Amino acid sequence: MSNLTLDPDFARVLAILPAPPPQPTTALSLRAQINAGFNPILTSYTVPPSVIETVIHIPIPSSPDTTIALHRFTPSTPPSSAPTAAVVYAHGGGMIAGAAAHSRPALVPLVLATSATFYSVEYRLAPEYPFPTPVEDVYTALEWVRDHAADENIDPSRIGLVGDSAGGGLAAGAALMARDRAFTPPVAKLVLIYPMLDDRTSIPPDHPLAALPMIWTDASNKLAWAAYLGTSGDEEVSPYAAPARAGSFAGLPRTYIDCGGLDLFRDENLAFAAGLARANVEVEMHLYPGVGHGFDFLAPGTPVARAAAENRLRALKRL
């Protein structure tokens, strides 16, 4: 028997939202559905004068004629001339959808509150670019920021990796790469917002979560992982693709994780946090009861969303 229920404030917001569209059956139709939800952000949000957004095109080491874009966000009036912390950010979208520009509303307040420089990565998407391309793109961005720290007025010992949903999985995968490739200085902080970490996650139709409203369903999760990996559940899946599969979490950066108690990713996030703790990695884990995936995006004015924003900001200020 389950006593899982919706947070009352979250439930009131869900009640006035349009009914969810039919479940997509292909990765590309799922992409269209996700982008239909994200794209209004591009038309309704304007970066304020207090923040400068610049698009930088950086080369891919394995293909110098190919570039990816970084959306750089900096305060228009830095508080001092001293080198700042930096964040390499990976957006959500199931590794098949979304864009760096969609992160503007989330990142602008963080830039203003921390005075750090944020780089949102326009990583290439599956299914056109399956694993390892998206996570290698995030790692390439991490290297670029480190290598250009002097020009960017960045303190290379204060570079963090941050991501939400699929972007959280990519940030965790890039952190594993950085550990295994002896990235120096080490990544200073890992901030994972309801991250997508494990291709093996699945819930049956009679699971208590399946009876509750879900913005990211079991069916969508399977479509996205199949697009990214070509398959899922295979024992040969790399931990750089599905970080929950890492044989060891030792040597990872100090990590912050948060997730809703009604999120499909709840159990994999809790397991990842426990693995970090057992490896004696500093970890801060927040599980918010009564809310599902993307709760802060769906209901930004609710008390639980405000609490999450405060906790994330506090974690980022420790960079």
XYZ file of N, CA and C in Angstrom, residues 8-266:
777
model
N 0.137 19.719 -2.058
C -1.065 20.497 -2.385
C -0.811 21.678 -3.319
N 0.286 22.412 -3.107
C 0.581 23.552 -3.979
C 0.912 23.086 -5.390
N 1.665 22.008 -5.482
C 2.009 21.445 -6.791
C 0.751 20.932 -7.484
N -0.137 20.302 -6.729
C -1.378 19.772 -7.302
C -2.245 20.884 -7.871
N -2.283 22.036 -7.182
C -3.098 23.152 -7.681
C -2.572 23.668 -9.013
N -1.259 23.679 -9.174
C -0.685 24.110 -10.453
C -0.992 23.086 -11.537
N -0.807 21.815 -11.240
C -1.085 20.774 -12.232
C -2.538 20.816 -12.689
N -3.439 21.177 -11.783
C -4.867 21.158 -12.105
C -5.242 22.177 -13.168
N -4.457 23.247 -13.307
C -4.795 24.277 -14.296
C -3.972 24.154 -15.580
N -3.060 23.192 -15.612
C -2.280 22.973 -16.827
C -3.103 22.182 -17.836
N -2.809 22.354 -19.136
C -3.513 21.547 -20.141
C -3.267 20.059 -19.922
N -4.199 19.255 -20.361
C -4.023 17.803 -20.272
C -2.802 17.389 -21.078
N -2.035 16.418 -20.594
C -0.841 15.997 -21.341
C -1.218 15.414 -22.688
N -0.385 15.650 -23.711
C -0.655 15.071 -25.030
C -0.434 13.567 -25.006
N -0.856 12.872 -26.050
C -0.643 11.417 -26.101
C 0.843 11.067 -26.014
N 1.129 9.899 -25.471
C 2.503 9.431 -25.329
C 3.136 9.244 -26.705
N 4.266 9.923 -26.991
C 4.958 9.699 -28.266
C 5.459 8.262 -28.376
N 5.637 7.828 -29.606
C 6.090 6.453 -29.840
C 7.457 6.386 -30.507
N 8.027 7.542 -30.866
C 9.370 7.583 -31.440
C 10.165 8.685 -30.753
N 11.486 8.584 -30.847
C 12.337 9.604 -30.235
C 12.101 10.971 -30.863
N 11.886 11.012 -32.167
C 11.703 12.300 -32.829
C 10.363 12.932 -32.476
N 9.320 12.124 -32.312
C 8.044 12.705 -31.886
C 8.113 13.137 -30.423
N 8.902 12.426 -29.618
C 9.119 12.854 -28.239
C 9.889 14.169 -28.214
N 10.882 14.314 -29.079
C 11.616 15.577 -29.185
C 10.660 16.723 -29.502
N 9.789 16.517 -30.475
C 8.848 17.571 -30.856
C 7.971 17.973 -29.673
N 7.543 16.989 -28.894
C 6.692 17.278 -27.739
C 7.462 18.053 -26.675
N 8.698 17.630 -26.392
C 9.511 18.330 -25.393
C 9.772 19.767 -25.828
N 10.176 19.941 -27.075
C 10.494 21.283 -27.551
C 9.267 22.182 -27.589
N 8.104 21.598 -27.824
C 6.874 22.394 -27.786
C 6.645 22.967 -26.391
N 7.102 22.245 -25.377
C 7.009 22.762 -24.014
C 8.079 23.786 -23.697
N 9.282 23.587 -24.235
C 10.397 24.492 -23.962
C 10.349 25.779 -24.786
N 9.926 25.689 -26.041
C 10.090 26.807 -26.964
C 9.422 28.105 -26.534
N 8.282 28.074 -25.817
C 7.738 29.351 -25.340
C 8.720 30.153 -24.496
N 9.673 29.466 -23.868
C 10.692 30.173 -23.091
C 11.463 31.134 -23.985
N 11.751 30.690 -25.201
C 12.555 31.506 -26.104
C 11.834 32.776 -26.517
N 10.518 32.721 -26.584
C 9.756 33.890 -27.021
C 9.287 34.758 -25.859
N 9.254 34.202 -24.651
C 8.703 34.952 -23.520
C 9.768 35.491 -22.572
N 11.021 35.045 -22.710
C 12.050 35.446 -21.751
C 13.133 36.259 -22.445
N 13.489 37.371 -21.825
C 14.562 38.220 -22.328
C 15.639 38.335 -21.260
N 16.874 38.099 -21.635
C 17.986 38.255 -20.697
C 18.077 39.728 -20.302
N 18.085 40.036 -19.004
C 18.097 41.438 -18.574
C 19.450 42.096 -18.831
N 19.491 43.427 -18.827
C 20.761 44.135 -19.060
C 21.834 43.823 -18.027
N 21.440 43.327 -16.867
C 22.416 43.026 -15.815
C 23.255 41.790 -16.101
N 22.878 41.035 -17.147
C 23.626 39.839 -17.544
C 23.932 39.920 -19.033
N 25.149 39.540 -19.390
C 25.566 39.513 -20.798
C 25.620 38.066 -21.261
N 24.914 37.767 -22.353
C 24.969 36.441 -22.973
C 25.775 36.540 -24.262
N 26.785 35.700 -24.377
C 27.636 35.654 -25.563
C 27.716 34.216 -26.045
N 27.606 34.011 -27.347
C 27.719 32.664 -27.904
C 29.131 32.475 -28.445
N 29.798 31.447 -27.936
C 31.169 31.119 -28.332
C 31.144 29.784 -29.060
N 31.851 29.685 -30.162
C 31.933 28.421 -30.898
C 33.312 27.815 -30.654
N 33.314 26.587 -30.122
C 34.575 25.944 -29.776
C 34.764 24.687 -30.628
N 36.011 24.375 -30.997
C 36.251 23.210 -31.858
C 36.159 21.898 -31.092
N 35.813 20.851 -31.813
C 35.793 19.497 -31.275
C 37.155 18.862 -31.563
N 37.893 18.406 -30.549
C 39.254 17.889 -30.781
C 39.325 16.774 -31.813
N 38.337 15.891 -31.831
C 38.377 14.768 -32.769
C 37.993 15.172 -34.182
N 37.457 16.394 -34.332
C 37.021 16.874 -35.646
C 37.158 18.388 -35.665
N 38.375 18.898 -35.884
C 38.639 20.333 -35.744
C 37.758 21.231 -36.609
N 37.195 20.691 -37.683
C 36.313 21.503 -38.525
C 34.899 21.591 -37.964
N 34.627 20.833 -36.898
C 33.310 20.845 -36.262
C 33.376 21.665 -34.983
N 32.359 22.479 -34.753
C 32.306 23.261 -33.523
C 30.976 23.024 -32.804
N 30.992 23.291 -31.511
C 29.752 23.359 -30.742
C 29.696 24.737 -30.099
N 28.517 25.165 -29.740
C 28.342 26.493 -29.162
C 28.272 26.414 -27.643
N 28.871 27.398 -27.009
C 28.693 27.631 -25.581
C 27.987 28.968 -25.417
N 26.895 28.977 -24.671
C 26.237 30.234 -24.314
C 26.837 30.690 -22.988
N 27.625 31.756 -23.055
C 28.300 32.260 -21.858
C 27.455 33.366 -21.221
N 27.221 33.245 -19.918
C 26.452 34.232 -19.167
C 27.350 34.833 -18.090
N 27.506 36.152 -18.121
C 28.343 36.845 -17.144
C 27.606 38.073 -16.623
N 27.918 38.516 -15.402
C 27.336 39.778 -14.927
C 27.847 40.933 -15.782
N 26.973 41.854 -16.121
C 27.422 42.998 -16.922
C 28.338 43.909 -16.113
N 28.186 43.879 -14.794
C 29.066 44.647 -13.910
C 29.623 43.707 -12.851
N 30.760 43.068 -13.124
C 31.336 42.145 -12.131
C 31.656 42.883 -10.835
N 31.491 42.210 -9.692
C 31.744 42.884 -8.409
C 33.209 43.207 -8.171
N 34.115 42.492 -8.851
C 35.542 42.768 -8.713
C 36.256 42.262 -9.961
N 37.546 42.554 -10.027
C 38.346 42.097 -11.169
C 39.003 40.749 -10.897
N 38.771 40.174 -9.736
C 39.389 38.896 -9.382
C 38.797 37.772 -10.222
N 39.584 36.730 -10.515
C 39.037 35.574 -11.251
C 37.845 34.975 -10.514
N 36.872 34.518 -11.285
C 35.629 34.019 -10.711
C 35.522 32.504 -10.845
N 34.540 31.951 -10.154
C 34.157 30.557 -10.376
C 33.455 30.440 -11.722
N 33.410 29.222 -12.244
C 32.737 28.968 -13.519
C 31.905 27.704 -13.404
N 30.821 27.674 -14.160
C 29.938 26.514 -14.211
C 29.760 26.099 -15.657
N 30.011 24.825 -15.952
C 29.685 24.230 -17.250
C 28.350 23.520 -17.063
N 27.357 23.959 -17.830
C 25.971 23.543 -17.595
C 25.440 22.746 -18.781
N 24.772 21.629 -18.475
C 24.144 20.798 -19.508
C 22.628 20.821 -19.302
N 21.902 21.231 -20.329
C 20.450 21.363 -20.241
C 19.762 20.005 -20.280
N 18.502 19.984 -19.884
C 17.697 18.773 -19.935
C 17.064 18.568 -21.296
N 16.316 17.459 -21.406
C 15.641 17.145 -22.663
C 15.813 15.704 -23.091
N 16.124 14.820 -22.149
C 16.204 13.402 -22.474
C 17.346 13.021 -23.390
N 18.319 13.917 -23.559
C 19.463 13.723 -24.471
C 19.035 13.714 -25.930
N 17.740 14.011 -26.168
C 17.213 14.016 -27.536
C 16.583 15.354 -27.899
N 16.467 16.280 -26.948
C 15.730 17.521 -27.193
C 16.324 18.638 -26.351
N 15.735 19.825 -26.479
C 16.190 20.973 -25.721
C 17.338 21.690 -26.401
N 17.709 22.830 -25.833
C 18.771 23.658 -26.395
C 19.386 24.497 -25.288
N 20.602 24.956 -25.525
C 21.298 25.760 -24.523
C 20.515 27.016 -24.170
N 19.851 27.606 -25.152
C 19.097 28.840 -24.903
C 17.947 28.631 -23.932
N 17.443 27.401 -23.833
C 16.343 27.133 -22.912
C 16.753 27.320 -21.454
N 18.052 27.362 -21.198
C 18.527 27.473 -19.814
C 18.551 28.914 -19.313
N 18.239 29.877 -20.170
C 18.356 31.282 -19.756
C 17.611 31.608 -18.463
N 16.320 31.268 -18.336
C 15.608 31.652 -17.105
C 16.186 31.023 -15.844
N 16.771 29.839 -15.972
C 17.358 29.177 -14.808
C 18.714 29.771 -14.446
N 19.508 30.135 -15.460
C 20.883 30.534 -15.202
C 21.040 32.004 -14.852
N 20.224 32.871 -15.425
C 20.388 34.304 -15.168
C 20.328 34.631 -13.673
N 19.343 34.138 -12.910
C 19.346 34.442 -11.470
C 20.581 33.908 -10.747
N 21.102 32.765 -11.206
C 22.290 32.196 -10.570
C 23.526 33.038 -10.862
N 23.627 33.559 -12.082
C 24.735 34.452 -12.425
C 24.713 35.674 -11.513
N 23.540 36.257 -11.347
C 23.426 37.469 -10.536
C 23.696 37.190 -9.060
N 23.303 36.012 -8.583
C 23.464 35.687 -7.162
C 24.874 35.239 -6.809
N 25.600 34.674 -7.771
C 26.928 34.119 -7.484
C 28.070 34.912 -8.100
N 27.776 35.716 -9.127
C 28.796 36.424 -9.925
C 29.728 35.469 -10.656
N 29.366 34.190 -10.727
C 30.148 33.217 -11.493
C 29.817 33.351 -12.976
N 30.684 32.793 -13.806
C 30.429 32.717 -15.240
C 29.843 31.347 -15.549
N 28.728 31.339 -16.257
C 28.043 30.095 -16.614
C 28.173 29.858 -18.112
N 28.451 28.614 -18.476
C 28.573 28.213 -19.877
C 27.563 27.098 -20.139
N 26.522 27.402 -20.894
C 25.517 26.395 -21.237
C 25.911 25.757 -22.562
N 26.047 24.435 -22.559
C 26.628 23.704 -23.692
C 25.542 23.309 -24.694
N 25.760 23.661 -25.944
C 24.870 23.209 -27.032
C 25.384 21.860 -27.527
N 25.253 20.861 -26.654
C 25.745 19.536 -27.027
C 24.852 18.938 -28.109
N 25.450 18.085 -28.927
C 24.693 17.461 -30.016
C 23.792 16.359 -29.462
N 22.655 16.170 -30.118
C 21.577 15.348 -29.575
C 21.447 14.009 -30.277
N 21.024 13.003 -29.491
C 20.581 11.727 -30.053
C 19.172 11.935 -30.636
N 18.732 11.127 -31.584
C 19.394 9.932 -32.113
C 20.427 10.212 -33.199
N 20.464 11.469 -33.724
C 21.438 11.758 -34.776
C 22.868 11.604 -34.262
N 23.076 11.968 -32.996
C 24.401 11.878 -32.377
C 24.269 11.096 -31.066
N 24.298 9.771 -31.132
C 24.157 8.961 -29.916
C 25.429 9.007 -29.074
N 25.395 8.308 -27.930
C 26.583 8.170 -27.094
C 27.744 7.668 -27.947
N 28.944 8.257 -27.780
C 29.363 9.148 -26.691
C 29.327 10.640 -27.016
N 28.771 11.029 -28.174
C 28.889 12.418 -28.609
C 28.382 13.427 -27.583
N 27.159 13.309 -27.038
C 26.700 14.357 -26.114
C 27.592 14.543 -24.888
N 27.999 13.454 -24.253
C 28.819 13.596 -23.050
C 30.233 14.044 -23.406
N 30.754 13.630 -24.544
C 32.064 14.126 -24.981
C 31.999 15.623 -25.275
N 30.867 16.103 -25.792
C 30.712 17.543 -26.025
C 30.765 18.312 -24.708
N 30.125 17.781 -23.678
C 30.158 18.444 -22.369
C 31.581 18.424 -21.811
N 32.276 17.302 -21.971
C 33.658 17.227 -21.495
C 34.558 18.189 -22.279
N 34.326 18.308 -23.578
C 35.087 19.261 -24.393
C 34.886 20.686 -23.882
N 33.644 21.021 -23.520
C 33.369 22.349 -22.966
C 34.119 22.555 -21.655
N 34.142 21.530 -20.820
C 34.872 21.603 -19.553
C 36.354 21.877 -19.800
N 36.943 21.145 -20.728
C 38.358 21.361 -21.054
C 38.593 22.764 -21.599
N 37.685 23.230 -22.459
C 37.855 24.556 -23.063
C 37.848 25.635 -21.988
N 36.922 25.544 -21.052
C 36.857 26.548 -19.986
C 38.139 26.519 -19.162
N 38.615 25.338 -18.820
C 39.879 25.223 -18.068
C 41.048 25.799 -18.869
N 41.132 25.445 -20.146
C 42.265 25.870 -20.968
C 42.249 27.369 -21.255
N 41.069 27.991 -21.210
C 40.940 29.424 -21.486
C 40.645 30.212 -20.213
N 40.999 29.632 -19.074
C 40.671 30.267 -17.796
C 41.260 31.670 -17.682
N 42.490 31.851 -18.107
C 43.115 33.174 -17.981
C 42.374 34.204 -18.828
N 42.093 33.851 -20.083
C 41.380 34.776 -20.971
C 39.965 35.067 -20.475
N 39.342 34.064 -19.852
C 37.956 34.210 -19.391
C 37.870 34.769 -17.968
N 39.029 35.036 -17.355
C 39.092 35.507 -15.964
C 38.413 34.521 -15.016
N 38.754 33.246 -15.219
C 38.206 32.145 -14.431
C 39.303 31.580 -13.534
N 38.939 31.226 -12.317
C 39.835 30.482 -11.437
C 39.698 29.002 -11.795
N 40.724 28.375 -12.389
C 40.574 26.995 -12.864
C 40.349 25.980 -11.749
N 40.602 26.354 -10.508
C 40.344 25.439 -9.393
C 38.904 25.530 -8.902
N 38.103 26.397 -9.542
C 36.708 26.605 -9.106
C 35.745 26.425 -10.286
N 35.931 25.348 -11.035
C 35.042 25.032 -12.154
C 34.122 23.894 -11.731
N 32.826 24.104 -11.879
C 31.846 23.090 -11.523
C 31.097 22.576 -12.734
N 30.516 21.397 -12.584
C 29.645 20.799 -13.597
C 28.231 20.750 -13.034
N 27.277 21.254 -13.807
C 25.884 21.320 -13.364
C 24.996 20.853 -14.501
N 23.928 20.139 -14.170
C 22.968 19.743 -15.197
C 21.650 19.356 -14.582
N 20.598 19.494 -15.377
C 19.286 19.059 -14.918
C 18.777 17.949 -15.816
N 18.128 16.965 -15.206
C 17.517 15.840 -15.913
C 18.577 15.128 -16.763
N 18.363 15.016 -18.074
C 19.386 14.389 -18.917
C 20.714 15.120 -18.802
N 20.660 16.446 -18.671
C 21.887 17.210 -18.497
C 22.615 16.850 -17.221
N 21.862 16.450 -16.184
C 22.504 15.971 -14.966
C 23.261 14.684 -15.204
N 22.680 13.794 -16.013
C 23.386 12.571 -16.373
C 24.645 12.861 -17.163
N 24.567 13.838 -18.075
C 25.745 14.205 -18.861
C 26.807 14.856 -17.979
N 26.381 15.693 -17.029
C 27.338 16.306 -16.108
C 28.033 15.239 -15.267
N 27.264 14.257 -14.790
C 27.869 13.174 -14.004
C 28.808 12.339 -14.859
N 28.416 12.066 -16.104
C 29.285 11.321 -17.008
C 30.572 12.063 -17.293
N 30.473 13.386 -17.496
C 31.673 14.191 -17.734
C 32.557 14.231 -16.493
N 31.947 14.213 -15.301
C 32.740 14.174 -14.068
C 33.510 12.862 -13.951
N 32.885 11.760 -14.339
C 33.596 10.476 -14.350
C 34.746 10.507 -15.353
N 34.506 11.083 -16.526
C 35.580 11.224 -17.516
C 36.727 12.048 -16.948
N 36.387 13.165 -16.299
C 37.418 14.040 -15.745
C 38.256 13.301 -14.707
N 37.610 12.511 -13.879
C 38.347 11.713 -12.887
C 39.273 10.715 -13.572
N 38.750 10.001 -14.551
C 39.507 8.916 -15.176
C 40.582 9.429 -16.126
N 40.409 10.645 -16.634
C 41.385 11.224 -17.561
C 42.327 12.187 -16.854
N 42.292 12.191 -15.533
C 43.192 13.010 -14.706
C 43.083 14.489 -15.051
N 41.847 14.971 -15.199
C 41.590 16.389 -15.454
C 42.140 17.201 -14.286
N 42.922 18.256 -14.619
C 43.582 19.058 -13.598
C 43.387 20.551 -13.875
N 43.091 21.339 -12.822
C 42.706 20.938 -11.472
C 41.413 20.128 -11.489
N 41.168 19.316 -10.473
C 39.953 18.504 -10.474
C 38.692 19.368 -10.496
N 37.623 18.823 -11.039
C 36.329 19.509 -11.008
C 35.984 19.810 -9.550
N 35.559 21.046 -9.295
C 35.373 21.486 -7.913
C 34.033 21.079 -7.319
N 33.013 20.938 -8.160
C 31.664 20.689 -7.633
C 30.813 20.070 -8.727
N 29.904 19.198 -8.313
C 28.953 18.558 -9.220
C 27.556 18.817 -8.657
N 26.711 19.486 -9.440
C 25.345 19.792 -9.011
C 24.385 19.127 -9.985
N 23.615 18.179 -9.479
C 22.739 17.348 -10.305
C 21.292 17.568 -9.885
N 20.505 18.078 -10.812
C 19.106 18.397 -10.552
C 18.250 17.315 -11.194
N 17.584 16.525 -10.374
C 16.830 15.323 -10.788
C 17.470 14.642 -12.008
N 18.713 14.165 -11.841
C 19.480 13.671 -12.990
C 19.013 12.318 -13.519
N 19.229 12.132 -14.806
C 18.913 10.895 -15.546
C 20.192 10.066 -15.599
N 20.285 9.042 -14.745
C 21.563 8.380 -14.491
C 21.617 6.911 -14.869
N 20.459 6.260 -15.044
C 20.458 4.797 -15.136
C 19.493 4.318 -16.215
N 20.049 3.696 -17.261
C 19.224 3.180 -18.367
C 18.360 2.005 -17.944
N 18.629 1.417 -16.781
C 17.875 0.245 -16.333
C 16.596 0.608 -15.583
N 16.395 1.889 -15.293
C 15.208 2.304 -14.546
C 13.937 1.965 -15.313
N 13.000 1.354 -14.609
C 11.716 0.987 -15.217
C 10.715 0.746 -14.100
N 9.466 1.113 -14.338
C 8.420 0.818 -13.356
C 7.269 0.102 -14.057
N 6.665 -0.884 -13.405
C 5.523 -1.586 -13.999
C 4.263 -0.725 -13.928
N 3.242 -1.068 -14.706
C 2.006 -0.270 -14.709
C 1.326 -0.169 -13.353
N 1.542 -1.156 -12.484
C 0.886 -1.127 -11.179
C 1.745 -0.469 -10.093
N 2.866 0.134 -10.481
C 3.710 0.836 -9.515
C 2.969 2.080 -9.018
N 3.086 2.424 -7.726
C 2.382 3.611 -7.215
C 2.671 4.893 -7.991
N 3.897 5.059 -8.482
C 4.218 6.268 -9.240
C 3.445 6.342 -10.547
N 3.162 5.196 -11.143
C 2.489 5.172 -12.441
C 1.070 5.724 -12.362
N 0.485 5.740 -11.173
C -0.881 6.237 -11.008
C -0.932 7.747 -10.808
N 0.237 8.393 -10.699
C 0.307 9.827 -10.444
C 0.735 10.572 -11.704
N 0.407 11.872 -11.809
C 0.809 12.632 -13.004
C 2.328 12.646 -13.151
N 2.824 12.330 -14.344
C 4.263 12.293 -14.586
C 4.574 13.048 -15.872
N 5.444 14.058 -15.768
C 5.866 14.785 -16.960
C 6.848 13.939 -17.772
N 7.577 13.051 -17.093
C 8.536 12.160 -17.759
C 8.154 10.740 -17.390
N 7.612 10.019 -18.364
C 7.048 8.699 -18.109
C 8.064 7.592 -18.342
N 7.706 6.409 -17.889
C 8.538 5.235 -18.136
C 8.717 5.011 -19.633
N 7.648 5.203 -20.408
C 7.731 5.011 -21.864
C 8.661 6.033 -22.503
N 8.581 7.300 -22.070
C 9.483 8.325 -22.603
C 10.927 8.015 -22.245
N 11.137 7.542 -21.031
C 12.483 7.206 -20.586
C 13.094 6.111 -21.458
N 12.310 5.101 -21.763
C 12.807 4.010 -22.612
C 13.132 4.507 -24.017
N 12.271 5.374 -24.577
C 12.542 5.925 -25.910
C 13.849 6.715 -25.915
N 14.039 7.546 -24.893
C 15.223 8.399 -24.856
C 16.503 7.581 -24.698
N 16.482 6.611 -23.785
C 17.680 5.783 -23.608
C 17.986 4.975 -24.864
N 16.967 4.455 -25.515
C 17.206 3.690 -26.741
C 17.811 4.574 -27.820
N 17.365 5.833 -27.903
C 17.932 6.756 -28.889
C 19.392 7.066 -28.575
N 19.704 7.195 -27.285
C 21.055 7.553 -26.869
C 22.023 6.387 -26.984
N 21.562 5.205 -26.607
C 22.443 4.037 -26.544
C 22.295 3.092 -27.725
N 21.153 3.165 -28.406
C 20.827 2.154 -29.405
C 20.120 0.986 -28.759
N 20.338 0.835 -27.463
C 19.662 -0.177 -26.650
C 19.743 0.303 -25.220
N 19.138 -0.415 -24.296
C 19.293 -0.092 -22.879
C 19.198 -1.381 -22.086
N 19.758 -1.361 -20.909
C 19.770 -2.557 -20.084
C 20.896 -3.517 -20.404
N 21.686 -3.230 -21.438
C 22.802 -4.091 -21.824
C 23.917 -3.953 -20.788
N 24.496 -5.041 -20.395
C 25.539 -5.006 -19.368
C 26.810 -4.314 -19.844
N 26.936 -4.093 -21.147
C 28.133 -3.443 -21.671
C 28.002 -1.924 -21.712
N 26.889 -1.374 -21.240
C 26.690 0.074 -21.271
C 27.772 0.767 -20.437
N 28.370 1.804 -21.012
C 29.441 2.536 -20.340
C 28.891 3.389 -19.200
N 29.632 3.488 -18.098
C 29.211 4.405 -17.035
C 29.272 5.868 -17.459
N 30.032 6.179 -18.509
C 30.007 7.549 -19.013
C 28.656 7.867 -19.652
N 27.952 6.837 -20.114
C 26.599 7.006 -20.653
C 25.566 6.962 -19.543
N 25.687 5.983 -18.658
C 24.752 5.783 -17.547
C 25.571 5.779 -16.258
N 25.797 6.947 -15.649
C 26.722 7.034 -14.515
C 26.380 6.143 -13.330
N 25.124 5.723 -13.206
C 24.766 4.804 -12.123
C 25.527 3.492 -12.227
N 26.049 3.174 -13.396
C 26.766 1.916 -13.620
C 28.241 1.989 -13.216
N 28.696 3.123 -12.731
C 30.112 3.252 -12.376
C 30.506 2.208 -11.336
N 31.639 1.565 -11.561
C 32.121 0.568 -10.608
C 32.585 1.181 -9.310
N 33.003 2.444 -9.371
C 33.449 3.158 -8.179
C 33.075 4.626 -8.318
N 32.646 5.207 -7.203
C 32.349 6.639 -7.176
C 33.468 7.419 -6.496
N 34.502 6.720 -6.071
C 35.620 7.383 -5.408
C 36.260 8.385 -6.354
N 36.690 9.511 -5.795
C 37.385 10.506 -6.585
C 36.491 11.473 -7.321
N 35.172 11.343 -7.189
C 34.275 12.312 -7.813
C 34.233 13.591 -6.980
N 33.797 14.697 -7.579
C 33.753 15.959 -6.832
C 32.688 15.939 -5.734
N 32.786 16.909 -4.838
C 31.692 17.158 -3.898
C 30.404 17.322 -4.710
N 29.336 16.670 -4.280
C 28.139 16.566 -5.120
C 26.886 16.990 -4.369
N 26.044 17.718 -5.085
C 24.699 18.079 -4.622
C 23.704 17.420 -5.570
N 22.661 16.790 -5.020
C 21.610 16.158 -5.826
C 20.263 16.542 -5.236
N 19.289 16.856 -6.108
C 17.923 16.943 -5.612
C 16.964 16.284 -6.583
N 15.814 15.868 -6.039
C 14.849 15.103 -6.825
C 13.498 15.146 -6.120
N 12.435 15.063 -6.899
C 11.106 14.954 -6.321
C 10.813 13.532 -5.872
N 10.017 13.405 -4.830
C 9.661 12.087 -4.326
C 8.755 11.301 -5.247
N 8.169 11.969 -6.250
C 7.303 11.294 -7.220
C 7.952 11.230 -8.597
N 9.247 11.430 -8.652
C 9.997 11.422 -9.912
C 10.362 9.985 -10.284
N 10.259 9.671 -11.564
C 10.711 8.368 -12.053
C 12.161 8.104 -11.661
N 12.971 9.159 -11.556
C 14.395 9.022 -11.254
C 14.697 8.943 -9.756
N 13.678 8.929 -8.917
C 13.886 8.967 -7.463
C 14.862 7.897 -6.984
